[in-house]
Short mmCIF file of C-alpha atoms in Angstrom, two decimals:
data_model
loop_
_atom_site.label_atom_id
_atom_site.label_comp_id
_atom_site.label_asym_id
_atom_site.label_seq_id
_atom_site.Cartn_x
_atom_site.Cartn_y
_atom_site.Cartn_z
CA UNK G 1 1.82 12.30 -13.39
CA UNK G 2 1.23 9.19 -10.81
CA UNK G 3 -1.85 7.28 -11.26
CA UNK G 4 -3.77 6.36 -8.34
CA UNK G 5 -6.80 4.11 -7.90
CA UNK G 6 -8.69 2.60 -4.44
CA UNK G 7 -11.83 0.68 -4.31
CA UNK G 8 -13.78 -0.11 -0.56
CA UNK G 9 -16.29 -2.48 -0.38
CA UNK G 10 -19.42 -1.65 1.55
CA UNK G 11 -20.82 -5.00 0.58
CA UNK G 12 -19.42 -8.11 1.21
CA UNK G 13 -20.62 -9.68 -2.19
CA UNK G 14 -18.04 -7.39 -3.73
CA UNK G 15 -15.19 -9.20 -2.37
CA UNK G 16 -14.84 -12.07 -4.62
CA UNK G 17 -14.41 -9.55 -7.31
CA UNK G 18 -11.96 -6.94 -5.85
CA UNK G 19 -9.12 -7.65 -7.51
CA UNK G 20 -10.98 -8.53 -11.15
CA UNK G 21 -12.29 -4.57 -10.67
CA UNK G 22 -9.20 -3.31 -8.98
CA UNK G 23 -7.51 -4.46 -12.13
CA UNK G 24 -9.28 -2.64 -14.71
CA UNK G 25 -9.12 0.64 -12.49
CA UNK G 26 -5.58 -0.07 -13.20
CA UNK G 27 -5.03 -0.46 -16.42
CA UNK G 28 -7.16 2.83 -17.07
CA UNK G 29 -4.13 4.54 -14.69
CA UNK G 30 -1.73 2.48 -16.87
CA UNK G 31 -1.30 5.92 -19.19
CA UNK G 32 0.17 7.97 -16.14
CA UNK G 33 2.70 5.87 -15.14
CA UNK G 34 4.33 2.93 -17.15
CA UNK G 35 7.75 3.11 -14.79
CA UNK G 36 6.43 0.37 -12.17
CA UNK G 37 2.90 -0.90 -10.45
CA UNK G 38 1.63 -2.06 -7.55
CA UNK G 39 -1.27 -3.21 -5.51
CA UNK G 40 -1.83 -3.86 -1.64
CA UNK G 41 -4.94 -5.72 -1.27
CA UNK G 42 -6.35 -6.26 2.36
CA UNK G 43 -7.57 -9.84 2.39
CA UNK G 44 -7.64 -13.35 4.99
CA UNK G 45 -7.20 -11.39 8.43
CA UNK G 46 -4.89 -13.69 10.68
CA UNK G 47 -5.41 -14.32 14.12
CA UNK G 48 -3.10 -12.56 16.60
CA UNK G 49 -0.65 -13.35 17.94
CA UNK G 50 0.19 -14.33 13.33
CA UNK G 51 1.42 -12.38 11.69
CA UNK G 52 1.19 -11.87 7.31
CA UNK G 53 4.40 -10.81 6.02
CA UNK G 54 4.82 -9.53 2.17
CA UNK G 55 8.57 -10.70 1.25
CA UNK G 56 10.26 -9.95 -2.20
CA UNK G 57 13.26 -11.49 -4.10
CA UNK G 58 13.95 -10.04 -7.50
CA UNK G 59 14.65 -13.80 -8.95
CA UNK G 60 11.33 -15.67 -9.94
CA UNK G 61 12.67 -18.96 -9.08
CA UNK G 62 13.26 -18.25 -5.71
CA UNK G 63 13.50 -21.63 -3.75
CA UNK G 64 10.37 -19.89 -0.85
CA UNK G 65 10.01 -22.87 0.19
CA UNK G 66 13.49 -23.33 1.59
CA UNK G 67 12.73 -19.95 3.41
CA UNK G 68 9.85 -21.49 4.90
CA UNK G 69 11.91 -24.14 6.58
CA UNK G 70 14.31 -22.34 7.78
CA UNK G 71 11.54 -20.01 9.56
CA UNK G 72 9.87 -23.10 11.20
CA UNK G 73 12.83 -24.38 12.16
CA UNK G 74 13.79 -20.62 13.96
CA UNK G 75 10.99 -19.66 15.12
CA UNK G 76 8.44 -22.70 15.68
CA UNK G 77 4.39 -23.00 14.93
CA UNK G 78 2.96 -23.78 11.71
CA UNK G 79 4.32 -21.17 9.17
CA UNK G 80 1.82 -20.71 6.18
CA UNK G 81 3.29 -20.02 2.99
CA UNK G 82 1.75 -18.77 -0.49
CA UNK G 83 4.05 -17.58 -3.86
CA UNK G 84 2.74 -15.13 -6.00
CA UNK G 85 5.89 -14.96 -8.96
CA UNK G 86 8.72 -13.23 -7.17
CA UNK G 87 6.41 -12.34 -3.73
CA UNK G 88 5.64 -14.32 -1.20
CA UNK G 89 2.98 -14.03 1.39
CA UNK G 90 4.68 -16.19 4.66
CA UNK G 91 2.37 -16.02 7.90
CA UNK G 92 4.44 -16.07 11.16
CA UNK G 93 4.27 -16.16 15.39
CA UNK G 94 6.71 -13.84 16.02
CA UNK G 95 7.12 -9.84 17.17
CA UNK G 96 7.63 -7.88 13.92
CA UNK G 97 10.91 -6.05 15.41
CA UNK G 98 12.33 -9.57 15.91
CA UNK G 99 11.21 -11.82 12.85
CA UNK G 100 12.28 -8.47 10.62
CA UNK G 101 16.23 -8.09 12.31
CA UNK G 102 16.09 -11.81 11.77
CA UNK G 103 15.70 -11.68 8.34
CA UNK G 104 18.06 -9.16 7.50
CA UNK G 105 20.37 -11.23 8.97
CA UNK G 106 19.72 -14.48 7.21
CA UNK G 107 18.15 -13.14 3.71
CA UNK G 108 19.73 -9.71 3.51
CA UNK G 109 18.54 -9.69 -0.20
CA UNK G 110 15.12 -10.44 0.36
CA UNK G 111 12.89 -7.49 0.33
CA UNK G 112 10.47 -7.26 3.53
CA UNK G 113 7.15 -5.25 1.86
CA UNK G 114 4.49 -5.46 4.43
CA UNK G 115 3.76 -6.62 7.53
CA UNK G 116 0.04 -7.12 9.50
CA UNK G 117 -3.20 -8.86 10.17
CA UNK G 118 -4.72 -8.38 6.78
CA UNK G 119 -2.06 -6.39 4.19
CA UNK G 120 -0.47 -8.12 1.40
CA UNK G 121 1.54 -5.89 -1.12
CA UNK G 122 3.12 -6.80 -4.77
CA UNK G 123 4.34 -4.21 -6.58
CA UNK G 124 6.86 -4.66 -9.95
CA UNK G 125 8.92 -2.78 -12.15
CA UNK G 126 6.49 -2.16 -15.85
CA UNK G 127 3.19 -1.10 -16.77
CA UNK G 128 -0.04 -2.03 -15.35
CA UNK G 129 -1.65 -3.91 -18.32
CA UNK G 130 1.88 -6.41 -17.79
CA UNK G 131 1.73 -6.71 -13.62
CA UNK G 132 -2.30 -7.49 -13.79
CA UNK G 133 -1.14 -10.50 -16.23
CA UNK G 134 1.97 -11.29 -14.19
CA UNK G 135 0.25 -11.28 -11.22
CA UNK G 136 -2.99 -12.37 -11.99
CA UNK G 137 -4.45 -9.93 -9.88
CA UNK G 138 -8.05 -10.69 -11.09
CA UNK G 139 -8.01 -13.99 -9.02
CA UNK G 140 -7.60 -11.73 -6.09
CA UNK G 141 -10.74 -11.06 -3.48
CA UNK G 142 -10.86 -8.49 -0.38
CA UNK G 143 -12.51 -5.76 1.30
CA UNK G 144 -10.42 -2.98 0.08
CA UNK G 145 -7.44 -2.07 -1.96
CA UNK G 146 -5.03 0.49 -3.50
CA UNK G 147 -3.13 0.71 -6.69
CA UNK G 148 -0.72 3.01 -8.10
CA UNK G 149 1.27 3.42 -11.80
CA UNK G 150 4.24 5.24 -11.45
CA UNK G 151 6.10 7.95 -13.68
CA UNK G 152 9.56 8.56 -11.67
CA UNK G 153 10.60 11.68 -10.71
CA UNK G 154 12.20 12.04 -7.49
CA UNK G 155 14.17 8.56 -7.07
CA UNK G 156 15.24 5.59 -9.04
CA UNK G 157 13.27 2.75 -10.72
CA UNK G 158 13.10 -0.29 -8.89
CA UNK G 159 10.89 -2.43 -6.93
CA UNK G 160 11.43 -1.57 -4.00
CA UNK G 161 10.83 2.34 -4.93
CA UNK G 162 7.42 1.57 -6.29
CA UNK G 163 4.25 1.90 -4.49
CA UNK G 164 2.66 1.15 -2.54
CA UNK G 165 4.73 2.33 0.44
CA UNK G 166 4.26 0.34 4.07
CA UNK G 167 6.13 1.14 7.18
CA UNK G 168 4.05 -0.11 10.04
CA UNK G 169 1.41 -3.01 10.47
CA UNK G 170 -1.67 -2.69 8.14
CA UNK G 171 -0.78 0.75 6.75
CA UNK G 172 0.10 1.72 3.50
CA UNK G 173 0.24 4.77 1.51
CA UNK G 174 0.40 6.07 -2.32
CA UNK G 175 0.86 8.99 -3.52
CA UNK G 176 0.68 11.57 -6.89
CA UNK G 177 2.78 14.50 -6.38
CA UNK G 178 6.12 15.65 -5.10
CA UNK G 179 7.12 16.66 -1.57
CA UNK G 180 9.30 19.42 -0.83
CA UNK G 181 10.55 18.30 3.07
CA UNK G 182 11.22 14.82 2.72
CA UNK G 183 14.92 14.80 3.77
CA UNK G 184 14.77 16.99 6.43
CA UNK G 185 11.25 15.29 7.56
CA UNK G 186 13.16 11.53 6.73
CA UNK G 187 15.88 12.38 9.43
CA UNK G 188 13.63 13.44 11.81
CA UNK G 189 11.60 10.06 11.92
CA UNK G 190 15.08 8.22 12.06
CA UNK G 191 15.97 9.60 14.65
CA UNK G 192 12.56 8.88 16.46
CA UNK G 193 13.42 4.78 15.22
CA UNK G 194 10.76 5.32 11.96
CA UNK G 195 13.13 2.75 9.21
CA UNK G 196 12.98 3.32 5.28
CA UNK G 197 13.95 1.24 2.91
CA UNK G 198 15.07 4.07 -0.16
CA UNK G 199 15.15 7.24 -0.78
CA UNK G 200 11.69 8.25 -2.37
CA UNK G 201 9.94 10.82 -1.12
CA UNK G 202 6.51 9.17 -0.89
CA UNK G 203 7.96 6.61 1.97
CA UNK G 204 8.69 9.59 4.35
CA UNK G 205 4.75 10.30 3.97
CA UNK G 206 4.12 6.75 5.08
CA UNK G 207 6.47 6.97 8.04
CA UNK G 208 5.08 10.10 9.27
CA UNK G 209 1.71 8.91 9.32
CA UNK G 210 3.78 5.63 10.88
CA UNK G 211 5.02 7.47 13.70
CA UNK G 212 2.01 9.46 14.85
CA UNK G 213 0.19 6.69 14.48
CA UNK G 214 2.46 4.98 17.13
CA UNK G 215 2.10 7.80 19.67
CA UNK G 216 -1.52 7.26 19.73
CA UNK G 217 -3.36 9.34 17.29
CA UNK G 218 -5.73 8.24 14.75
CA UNK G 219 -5.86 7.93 11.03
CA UNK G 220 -7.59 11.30 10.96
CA UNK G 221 -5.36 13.04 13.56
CA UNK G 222 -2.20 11.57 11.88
CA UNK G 223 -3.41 13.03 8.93
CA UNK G 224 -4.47 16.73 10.35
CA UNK G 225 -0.59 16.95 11.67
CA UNK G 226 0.41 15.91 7.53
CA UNK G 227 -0.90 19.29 6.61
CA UNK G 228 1.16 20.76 8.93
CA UNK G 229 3.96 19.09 8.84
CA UNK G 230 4.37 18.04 4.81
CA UNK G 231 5.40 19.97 2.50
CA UNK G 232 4.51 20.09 -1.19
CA UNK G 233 1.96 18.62 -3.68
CA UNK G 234 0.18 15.92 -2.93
CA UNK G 235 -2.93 13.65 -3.14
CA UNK G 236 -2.66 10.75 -0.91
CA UNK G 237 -4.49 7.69 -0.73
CA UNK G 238 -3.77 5.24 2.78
CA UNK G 239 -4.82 2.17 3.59
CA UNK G 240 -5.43 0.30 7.02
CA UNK G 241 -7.08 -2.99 8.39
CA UNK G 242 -10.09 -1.74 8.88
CA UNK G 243 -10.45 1.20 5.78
CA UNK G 244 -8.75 3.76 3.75
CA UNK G 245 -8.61 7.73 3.64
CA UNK G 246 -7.85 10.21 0.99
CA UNK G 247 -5.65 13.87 1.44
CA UNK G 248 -5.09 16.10 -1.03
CA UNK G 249 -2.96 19.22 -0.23
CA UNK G 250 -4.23 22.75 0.50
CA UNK G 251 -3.75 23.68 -3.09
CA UNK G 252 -5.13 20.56 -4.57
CA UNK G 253 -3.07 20.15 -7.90
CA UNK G 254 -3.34 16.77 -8.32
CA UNK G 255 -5.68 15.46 -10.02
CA UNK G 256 -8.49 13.14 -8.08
CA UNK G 257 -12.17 12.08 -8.04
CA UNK G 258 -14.09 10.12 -5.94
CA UNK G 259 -17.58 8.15 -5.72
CA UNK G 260 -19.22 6.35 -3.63
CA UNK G 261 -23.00 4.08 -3.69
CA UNK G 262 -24.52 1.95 -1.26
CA UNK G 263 -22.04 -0.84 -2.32
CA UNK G 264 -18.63 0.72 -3.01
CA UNK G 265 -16.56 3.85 -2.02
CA UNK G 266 -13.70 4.93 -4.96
CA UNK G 267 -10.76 6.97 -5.46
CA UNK G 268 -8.55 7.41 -8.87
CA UNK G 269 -6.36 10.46 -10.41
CA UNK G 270 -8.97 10.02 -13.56
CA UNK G 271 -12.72 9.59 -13.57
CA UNK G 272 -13.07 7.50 -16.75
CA UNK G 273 -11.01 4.31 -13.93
CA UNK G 274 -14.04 4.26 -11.77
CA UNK G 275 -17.04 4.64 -14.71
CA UNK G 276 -16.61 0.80 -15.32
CA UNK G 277 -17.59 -0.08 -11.52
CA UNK G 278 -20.89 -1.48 -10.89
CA UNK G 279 -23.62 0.66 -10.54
CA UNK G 280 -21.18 3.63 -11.23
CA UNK G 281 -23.86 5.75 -13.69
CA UNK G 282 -25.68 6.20 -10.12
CA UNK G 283 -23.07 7.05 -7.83
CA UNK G 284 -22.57 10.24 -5.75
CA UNK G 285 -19.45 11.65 -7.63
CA UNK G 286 -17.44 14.45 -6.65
CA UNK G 287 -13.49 15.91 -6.32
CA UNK G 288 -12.17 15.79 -2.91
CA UNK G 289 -11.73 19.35 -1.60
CA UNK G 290 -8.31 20.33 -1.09
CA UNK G 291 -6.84 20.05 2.77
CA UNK G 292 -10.15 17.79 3.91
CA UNK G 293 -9.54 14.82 5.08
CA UNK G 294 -12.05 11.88 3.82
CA UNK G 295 -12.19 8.72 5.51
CA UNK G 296 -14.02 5.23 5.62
CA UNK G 297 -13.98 2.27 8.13
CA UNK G 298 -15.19 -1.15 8.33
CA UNK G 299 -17.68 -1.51 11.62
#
């Protein structure tokens, strides 16, 4: 019983206020998941060839700024750095395959939770009302975010098993439900060179989406294969750069609703997360059909 919540802005005075109403939407979900929370926010696109990288440490006095030496002194260029309790947000000019075996080497216990132009993840172990405090994700703006509260069921509660889930540049993915073909599905990305980081069943989701991604199909066509290809019950929500998408499965168990006005464009597991929005009394509401894919993208 996953909560899930997403919020795209269709106006660009939203922005400033993304993460103040990305934080409420979360505390509503707080109820169906207390285990852990997260956010990833898409905000401050870098130029290519930069490069945003989400990096997590479990201890909140982390020296980052040692990190952030040791990365100039590696790698060269101006390397940007911003703390955010026990995440970092460290901006790089480097190739991701390269900067991320590099780190594994040098800081094999520092956590590596997104990588991209625009993408910044924090996620945390406790209940939504605590991480919008700890994090004071109200300060946050952006174009577009998703948010999850977790109740654990198929793997172990840690940081790194909470969502959001991220395994290639600008995508993420959460997810309410429980999938059936994740082990056999997980070894058959390995072997195509798709890397996880645990064993939770939502991550193989992300890395098949990942990996078809990568052979040239888009968001919608990665998604069309999902339904063939994943098994189980499932409503996903999945950021990119440039928008987000929603999939429920074809016998749409899990709960979801969605709205959308001439300003903003929402998903949550619960309607009473997205009544607070502005404007919401007005909005074209309705529950996402199961198997149909529904998608939105920055021009």
């Amino acid at each position: 019983m996953c909560g899930i919540v997403g919020l795209f802005t269709k106006n660009a005075r939203l922005e400033p206020q993304l993460g103040a109403l990305l934080s409420a939407m979360l505390v509503d979900m707080g109820e169906r998941g207390s285990d852990s929370t997260g956010v990833a926010i898409y905000k401050d696109q870098v130029s290519q060839p930069a490069m945003k990288l989400t990096l997590f440490h479990p201890a909140t006095n982390y020296d980052w700024t040692r990190l952030g030496e040791i990365v100039t002194k590696n790698f060269g260029g101006k390397v940007n750095l911003s703390i955010r309790t026990n995440h970092a947000i460290i901006t790089v000019m480097e190739q991701l395959d390269v900067i991320k075996r590099w780190m594994h080497q040098q800081f094999p216990d520092v956590r590596l939770m997104s990588a991209g132009d625009t993408i910044e993840i924090y996620k945390e172990i406790g209940t939504a009302a605590d991480f919008v405090e700890h994090f004071n994700l109200h300060e946050l703006h952006g174009t577009h975010a998703l948010g999850h509260t977790r109740m654990a069921t198929e793997s172990a509660v840690t940081t790194e098993h909470a969502h959001p889930f991220s395994t290639g540049l600008d995508l993420c993915l959460v997810h309410n439900g429980s999938l059936s073909n994740h082990n056999r599905l997980r070894q058959q990305l390995q072997r195509k060179g798709i890397e996880f980081e645990t064993d939770n069943d939502s991550e193989v989701a992300a890395g098949y989406l990942t990996w078809q991604l990568s052979q040239g199909a888009t968001l919608d066509q990665a998604l069309e294969s999902a339904l063939k290809d994943i098994d189980g019950f499932y409503t996903f929500a999945i950021g990119t750069r440039d928008g987000f998408a929603v999939l429920r499965d074809p016998i749409a168990c899990k709960p979801a609703v969605m709205a959308e006005t001439d300003d903003w464009v929402a998903v949550a597991s619960e309607f009473r997360t997205i009544a607070h929005l502005p404007n919401a009394e007005n909005a074209r509401i309705w529950e996402p059909a199961p198997a149909t894919i529904y998608s939105w993208h920055r021009t």
